CSV table of C-alpha atoms in Angstrom, one decimal:
chain,number,residue,atom,x,y,z
A,1,MET,CA,23.3,29.0,2.9
A,2,ALA,CA,26.6,30.3,4.2
A,3,GLY,CA,25.9,28.9,7.7
A,4,ARG,CA,25.0,25.5,6.3
A,5,ALA,CA,28.2,25.5,4.1
A,6,ALA,CA,30.3,26.3,7.2
A,7,GLU,CA,28.7,23.6,9.3
A,8,HIS,CA,28.8,20.7,6.8
A,9,SER,CA,31.3,19.4,4.2
A,10,ASN,CA,30.9,20.4,0.6
A,11,HIS,CA,30.9,16.8,-0.6
A,12,THR,CA,28.3,14.0,-0.5
A,13,GLU,CA,29.0,10.6,1.2
A,14,ASP,CA,30.3,9.2,-2.1
A,15,GLY,CA,32.5,12.2,-2.7
A,16,THR,CA,30.6,14.1,-5.4
A,17,ASP,CA,29.9,17.8,-5.2
A,18,PRO,CA,26.3,18.9,-4.7
A,19,GLU,CA,24.8,20.9,-7.6
A,20,PRO,CA,21.6,22.7,-6.3
A,21,ALA,CA,18.7,22.8,-8.7
A,22,GLU,CA,18.2,26.0,-10.7
A,23,ARG,CA,16.0,28.4,-8.6
A,24,ASP,CA,13.7,29.2,-11.6
A,25,ALA,CA,13.3,25.6,-12.5
A,26,GLY,CA,12.0,24.8,-9.0
A,27,SER,CA,9.8,27.9,-8.6
A,28,GLY,CA,6.2,26.9,-7.9
A,29,ALA,CA,7.2,23.2,-8.1
A,30,THR,CA,6.3,20.7,-5.4
A,31,VAL,CA,9.0,18.9,-3.6
A,32,ALA,CA,8.1,15.7,-5.5
A,33,GLU,CA,8.6,17.5,-8.8
A,34,ARG,CA,11.9,18.9,-7.7
A,35,VAL,CA,13.1,15.4,-6.7
A,36,ARG,CA,12.1,14.1,-10.2
A,37,ARG,CA,14.0,16.9,-11.9
A,38,ALA,CA,17.1,16.3,-9.9
A,39,GLU,CA,17.0,12.5,-10.1
A,40,GLY,CA,19.8,12.2,-12.7
A,41,SER,CA,22.2,14.2,-10.5
A,42,LEU,CA,21.5,12.6,-7.2
A,43,SER,CA,24.3,10.6,-5.5
A,44,PRO,CA,23.5,7.0,-4.3
A,45,ALA,CA,23.0,8.3,-0.7
A,46,GLU,CA,20.6,11.0,-2.0
A,47,ARG,CA,18.7,8.5,-4.0
A,48,LYS,CA,18.0,6.6,-0.7
A,49,ILE,CA,16.5,9.8,0.7
A,50,ALA,CA,14.4,10.3,-2.5
A,51,ARG,CA,13.0,6.8,-2.2
A,52,ALA,CA,12.2,7.2,1.5
A,53,LEU,CA,10.5,10.5,0.8
A,54,THR,CA,8.4,9.1,-2.1
A,55,ALA,CA,7.4,6.0,-0.1
A,56,ASN,CA,5.7,8.1,2.6
A,57,TYR,CA,5.1,11.4,0.9
A,58,PRO,CA,4.9,14.1,2.3
A,59,ALA,CA,4.8,12.9,6.0
A,60,VAL,CA,8.3,11.6,6.3
A,61,GLY,CA,9.7,15.0,5.1
A,62,LEU,CA,7.9,16.7,8.0
A,63,GLU,CA,10.1,14.8,10.5
A,64,SER,CA,13.4,16.2,11.7
A,65,ALA,CA,16.4,16.0,9.4
A,66,SER,CA,17.8,13.2,11.6
A,67,GLY,CA,14.4,11.4,11.5
A,68,LEU,CA,14.4,11.5,7.7
A,69,ALA,CA,18.1,10.4,7.7
A,70,SER,CA,17.2,7.4,9.9
A,71,GLN,CA,14.3,6.4,7.5
A,72,ALA,CA,16.6,6.6,4.5
A,73,GLY,CA,19.7,5.0,6.2
A,74,VAL,CA,22.0,8.0,5.6
A,75,SER,CA,23.5,10.8,7.8
A,76,ALA,CA,21.7,14.0,8.7
A,77,PRO,CA,24.3,16.1,6.8
A,78,THR,CA,23.4,14.2,3.7
A,79,VAL,CA,19.8,15.1,4.2
A,80,VAL,CA,20.7,18.8,4.4
A,81,ARG,CA,22.8,18.5,1.2
A,82,PHE,CA,19.9,16.7,-0.5
A,83,VAL,CA,17.4,19.6,0.2
A,84,ALA,CA,20.0,22.1,-0.9
A,85,ARG,CA,20.4,20.2,-4.2
A,86,LEU,CA,16.6,20.5,-4.6
A,87,GLY,CA,17.0,24.3,-4.4
A,88,PHE,CA,15.9,24.9,-0.9
A,89,ASP,CA,17.6,27.4,1.5
A,90,GLY,CA,17.8,24.9,4.3
A,91,TYR,CA,15.7,22.2,5.9
A,92,ARG,CA,13.2,24.7,7.3
A,93,HIS,CA,12.4,26.1,3.8
A,94,PHE,CA,12.0,22.5,2.6
A,95,GLN,CA,9.5,21.7,5.4
A,96,GLN,CA,7.6,25.0,4.8
A,97,SER,CA,7.1,23.8,1.2
A,98,LEU,CA,5.8,20.4,2.3
A,99,ARG,CA,3.4,22.0,4.9
A,100,ALA,CA,2.0,24.2,2.1
A,101,GLU,CA,1.5,21.0,0.0
A,102,VAL,CA,-0.4,19.4,2.9
A,103,GLN,CA,-2.8,22.3,2.9
A,104,ALA,CA,-3.1,22.2,-0.8
A,105,ARG,CA,-3.9,18.4,-0.6
A,106,HIS,CA,-6.9,19.1,1.6
A,107,ALA,CA,-8.3,22.0,-0.4
A,108,SER,CA,-11.9,21.7,-1.6
A,109,PRO,CA,-14.3,23.8,-3.7
A,110,LEU,CA,-15.3,25.5,-0.4
A,111,THR,CA,-11.8,26.6,0.4
A,112,LEU,CA,-10.5,27.4,-3.1
A,113,ALA,CA,-11.3,30.9,-4.1
A,114,PRO,CA,-12.4,31.5,-7.7
A,115,VAL,CA,-10.2,33.9,-9.8
A,116,ILE,CA,-13.2,36.0,-10.8
A,117,GLY,CA,-16.2,37.5,-8.9
A,118,ALA,CA,-19.9,37.8,-9.5
A,119,ASP,CA,-19.5,41.2,-11.2
A,120,SER,CA,-16.6,40.2,-13.5
A,121,PRO,CA,-17.3,40.6,-17.2
A,122,THR,CA,-17.2,37.6,-19.5
A,123,SER,CA,-14.0,38.9,-21.1
A,124,GLU,CA,-12.3,38.7,-17.7
A,125,LEU,CA,-13.5,35.1,-17.2
A,126,VAL,CA,-12.2,34.1,-20.7
A,127,GLU,CA,-8.8,35.7,-20.1
A,128,ALA,CA,-8.5,34.0,-16.7
A,129,ALA,CA,-9.5,30.6,-18.1
A,130,GLN,CA,-7.0,31.0,-20.9
A,131,GLN,CA,-4.2,31.9,-18.5
A,132,VAL,CA,-4.9,29.2,-16.0
A,133,SER,CA,-5.3,26.5,-18.6
A,134,SER,CA,-2.2,27.5,-20.5
A,135,ALA,CA,-0.2,27.5,-17.2
A,136,THR,CA,-1.4,24.1,-16.0
A,137,LEU,CA,-0.6,22.6,-19.4
A,138,GLY,CA,2.8,24.1,-19.5
A,139,GLN,CA,3.7,23.1,-15.9
A,140,THR,CA,2.4,19.6,-16.4
A,141,PHE,CA,4.5,18.8,-19.4
A,142,ALA,CA,7.5,20.6,-18.0
A,143,ALA,CA,7.4,18.3,-15.0
A,144,LEU,CA,6.5,15.1,-16.9
A,145,PRO,CA,8.8,12.3,-15.7
A,146,GLU,CA,9.9,11.0,-19.1
A,147,ARG,CA,11.3,7.6,-17.8
A,148,GLU,CA,8.1,6.9,-15.9
A,149,PHE,CA,6.0,7.9,-18.9
A,150,GLU,CA,7.9,5.6,-21.1
A,151,GLN,CA,7.5,2.8,-18.5
A,152,ALA,CA,3.7,3.4,-18.6
A,153,VAL,CA,3.7,3.1,-22.4
A,154,GLY,CA,5.7,-0.1,-22.2
A,155,LEU,CA,3.3,-1.7,-19.6
A,156,ILE,CA,0.2,-0.7,-21.5
A,157,CYS,CA,1.6,-2.1,-24.8
A,158,ASP,CA,2.7,-5.4,-23.3
A,159,PRO,CA,0.4,-8.0,-25.0
A,160,ALA,CA,0.8,-10.3,-22.1
A,161,LYS,CA,-0.9,-7.8,-19.8
A,162,ARG,CA,-4.6,-7.1,-19.1
A,163,ILE,CA,-5.3,-3.4,-18.7
A,164,ALA,CA,-7.9,-2.2,-16.2
A,165,CYS,CA,-8.7,1.5,-15.7
A,166,PHE,CA,-10.6,3.0,-12.8
A,167,GLY,CA,-10.9,6.2,-10.8
A,168,GLY,CA,-13.0,8.1,-8.4
A,169,ARG,CA,-16.3,10.1,-8.5
A,170,PHE,CA,-15.0,12.6,-11.1
A,171,SER,CA,-11.8,11.0,-12.3
A,172,GLN,CA,-13.7,7.9,-13.5
A,173,LEU,CA,-14.4,10.1,-16.5
A,174,LEU,CA,-10.7,10.0,-17.4
A,175,ALA,CA,-10.5,6.3,-16.8
A,176,GLU,CA,-13.4,5.8,-19.2
A,177,TYR,CA,-11.9,8.1,-21.8
A,178,LEU,CA,-8.6,6.2,-21.7
A,179,ASP,CA,-10.3,2.8,-21.8
A,180,LEU,CA,-12.4,3.8,-24.9
A,181,HIS,CA,-9.2,4.5,-26.8
A,182,LEU,CA,-7.2,1.6,-25.5
A,183,ARG,CA,-9.8,-1.0,-26.5
A,184,LEU,CA,-9.4,0.3,-30.1
A,185,LEU,CA,-5.7,-0.1,-30.0
A,186,ARG,CA,-5.2,-3.5,-28.2
A,187,PRO,CA,-7.2,-6.4,-26.8
A,188,GLY,CA,-7.5,-7.2,-23.1
A,189,THR,CA,-8.6,-3.9,-21.7
A,190,LEU,CA,-11.5,-3.1,-19.4
A,191,LEU,CA,-13.1,-0.3,-17.4
A,192,HIS,CA,-13.8,-1.2,-13.8
A,193,THR,CA,-16.7,0.6,-12.2
A,194,ALA,CA,-17.0,-0.4,-8.6
A,195,ALA,CA,-20.6,-1.2,-7.4
A,196,PRO,CA,-21.9,-2.8,-4.2
A,197,GLY,CA,-21.8,-6.6,-4.5
A,198,ARG,CA,-20.1,-6.5,-7.9
A,199,ASP,CA,-16.5,-5.9,-7.0
A,200,ALA,CA,-15.5,-9.3,-5.6
A,201,GLY,CA,-14.9,-11.0,-8.9
A,202,PHE,CA,-12.6,-8.2,-10.2
A,203,ARG,CA,-10.6,-8.2,-6.9
A,204,LEU,CA,-10.2,-11.9,-6.9
A,205,ASP,CA,-9.0,-12.0,-10.5
A,206,LEU,CA,-6.3,-9.4,-10.1
A,207,SER,CA,-2.8,-10.8,-10.6
A,208,ARG,CA,0.7,-10.2,-12.0
A,209,ARG,CA,-0.8,-10.2,-15.5
A,210,ASP,CA,-2.7,-7.0,-14.8
A,211,VAL,CA,-1.8,-3.3,-15.2
A,212,CYS,CA,-4.2,-1.1,-13.3
A,213,VAL,CA,-4.3,2.5,-14.6
A,214,VAL,CA,-5.6,4.5,-11.6
A,215,PHE,CA,-6.9,8.1,-11.5
A,216,ASP,CA,-7.0,9.7,-8.1
A,217,PHE,CA,-6.9,13.5,-7.5
A,218,ARG,CA,-7.1,15.6,-4.4
A,219,ARG,CA,-9.6,14.9,-1.9
A,220,TYR,CA,-8.3,11.4,-2.7
A,221,GLN,CA,-11.0,8.8,-2.6
A,222,ASP,CA,-10.5,6.1,-0.1
A,223,ASP,CA,-12.1,3.2,-2.0
A,224,THR,CA,-10.0,4.1,-5.1
A,225,VAL,CA,-6.8,4.0,-2.9
A,226,GLN,CA,-7.8,0.8,-1.3
A,227,LEU,CA,-8.6,-1.0,-4.6
A,228,ALA,CA,-5.3,0.2,-6.0
A,229,ARG,CA,-3.5,-1.1,-2.9
A,230,HIS,CA,-5.2,-4.4,-3.3
A,231,ALA,CA,-4.1,-4.6,-6.9
A,232,HIS,CA,-0.5,-3.9,-5.9
A,233,GLU,CA,-0.7,-6.6,-3.2
A,234,ARG,CA,-2.0,-9.1,-5.7
A,235,GLY,CA,1.1,-8.4,-7.9
A,236,ALA,CA,-0.5,-6.1,-10.5
A,237,LYS,CA,1.4,-3.1,-11.8
A,238,VAL,CA,-0.1,0.2,-10.9
A,239,VAL,CA,0.1,3.3,-13.1
A,240,LEU,CA,-1.1,6.4,-11.3
A,241,PHE,CA,-2.5,9.7,-12.7
A,242,THR,CA,-2.7,12.2,-9.9
A,243,ASP,CA,-2.0,15.8,-9.0
A,244,PRO,CA,1.3,17.3,-8.0
A,245,TRP,CA,0.5,16.8,-4.3
A,246,LEU,CA,0.3,13.0,-4.9
A,247,SER,CA,-2.4,10.6,-4.1
A,248,PRO,CA,-1.6,8.1,-1.3
A,249,VAL,CA,-1.5,5.5,-4.2
A,250,ALA,CA,1.9,7.0,-5.1
A,251,GLU,CA,3.3,5.2,-2.1
A,252,PHE,CA,3.1,1.9,-3.9
A,253,ALA,CA,2.5,2.8,-7.5
A,254,ASP,CA,5.0,1.6,-10.1
A,255,VAL,CA,4.5,4.7,-12.3
A,256,VAL,CA,3.4,8.1,-11.1
A,257,LEU,CA,2.2,10.7,-13.7
A,258,PRO,CA,1.3,14.0,-12.0
A,259,ALA,CA,-0.8,16.8,-13.7
A,260,ARG,CA,-1.8,20.3,-12.6
A,261,VAL,CA,-5.4,20.7,-11.7
A,262,GLU,CA,-5.8,24.5,-11.1
A,263,ALA,CA,-8.9,26.1,-12.6
A,264,PRO,CA,-10.6,29.5,-12.8
A,265,SER,CA,-13.4,28.1,-10.8
A,266,PRO,CA,-13.2,26.6,-7.2
A,267,PHE,CA,-13.4,23.2,-8.8
A,268,ASP,CA,-10.3,21.3,-9.9
A,269,SER,CA,-9.8,21.0,-13.7
A,270,ILE,CA,-9.2,17.9,-15.8
A,271,VAL,CA,-7.7,19.9,-18.7
A,272,ALA,CA,-4.1,19.0,-18.0
A,273,PRO,CA,-4.8,15.4,-16.9
A,274,LEU,CA,-6.9,14.9,-20.1
A,275,ALA,CA,-4.0,16.3,-22.2
A,276,LEU,CA,-1.7,13.9,-20.4
A,277,VAL,CA,-4.0,11.0,-21.2
A,278,ASP,CA,-4.2,12.1,-24.9
A,279,THR,CA,-0.4,12.1,-24.9
A,280,LEU,CA,-0.3,8.6,-23.5
A,281,VAL,CA,-2.8,7.4,-26.1
A,282,ALA,CA,-0.6,8.9,-28.9
A,283,ALA,CA,2.5,7.2,-27.6
A,284,VAL,CA,0.7,3.8,-27.2
A,285,HIS,CA,-0.6,4.1,-30.8
A,286,ALA,CA,2.9,4.9,-32.1
A,287,HIS,CA,4.4,2.1,-30.1
A,288,LEU,CA,1.9,-0.6,-31.3
A,289,GLY,CA,2.2,0.5,-34.9
A,290,PRO,CA,0.5,-1.6,-37.6
A,291,ALA,CA,-1.2,-3.9,-35.1
A,292,ALA,CA,-3.1,-1.0,-33.7
A,293,ASP,CA,-4.0,0.4,-37.1
A,294,GLU,CA,-5.3,-3.1,-38.1
A,295,ARG,CA,-7.4,-3.3,-35.0
A,296,MET,CA,-8.8,0.2,-35.6
A,297,ARG,CA,-9.8,-0.8,-39.2
A,298,ALA,CA,-11.5,-3.9,-37.9
A,299,ALA,CA,-13.4,-1.8,-35.4
A,300,GLU,CA,-14.5,0.6,-38.2
A,301,GLU,CA,-15.8,-2.3,-40.2
A,302,GLU,CA,-17.8,-3.6,-37.2
A,303,TRP,CA,-19.3,-0.2,-36.7
A,304,SER,CA,-20.2,0.1,-40.4
A,305,GLY,CA,-21.8,-3.4,-40.3
A,306,GLU,CA,-23.9,-2.5,-37.2
A,307,ALA,CA,-25.0,0.8,-38.8
A,308,GLY,CA,-26.0,-1.0,-42.0
A,309,ALA,CA,-27.9,-3.7,-40.1
A,310,SER,CA,-29.9,-1.0,-38.2
């Protein structure tokens, strides 16, 4: 830190003083999470770096400081001040964190070690599950980007928009769960399930009137990424639920909502992502107000009528 301070000025390009993020706030956080936490304190030049980093995350951060500076259109010293503001002890520490994220992104059930063994008693499993689940929930909501969450609520509540939810092999469960709630709260929602020969119509109909809520978690699914990219290219808004290491969809998504996925088993958990979906549903219901309640009452009457007819 002292060497860096001696080598570079203590001011950003627009004359403001850097204020590094609190060490404890950044502990265990990804670089992307640190950027979101520091967003309000970034100078205009530092925001350029944040945008460049997010647009090609995490690859562009693995370039040299001058390479990242060139991508962002700022000076190399500004990049060094930027990583210091995020709480890193220099650019090398910043890149070490990104390299660890690259490894985490490619983790699988075969490489993730369970927290208990074959001889562990049930009580140990229960304790581990409680600790891991509590931690993932706490970390997810602590890192929740409030402005992006509010933007997601606004998009989903827009009556002029059609809402389409989709995900991957496992995350499609979350897409279906969200869709089941949204169709009770507002019209114009659908769950897209890709199937050979049945995708063309959906892809052709995508337009600026659509909001695609996409679920994509590590070992990111290529067909999910490509469909989301196609939606973006057609002018649709993209709301992404992903993990802290960020699906490639984050490169072009309008809203990114990350959730922790650690579990006591070697399989990633949907506990925290599901809690985040529940929170979104609660916010949408509150935002839509009486119109949502009236639709829910109408749905109850339909169910009652169907039950009586049977």
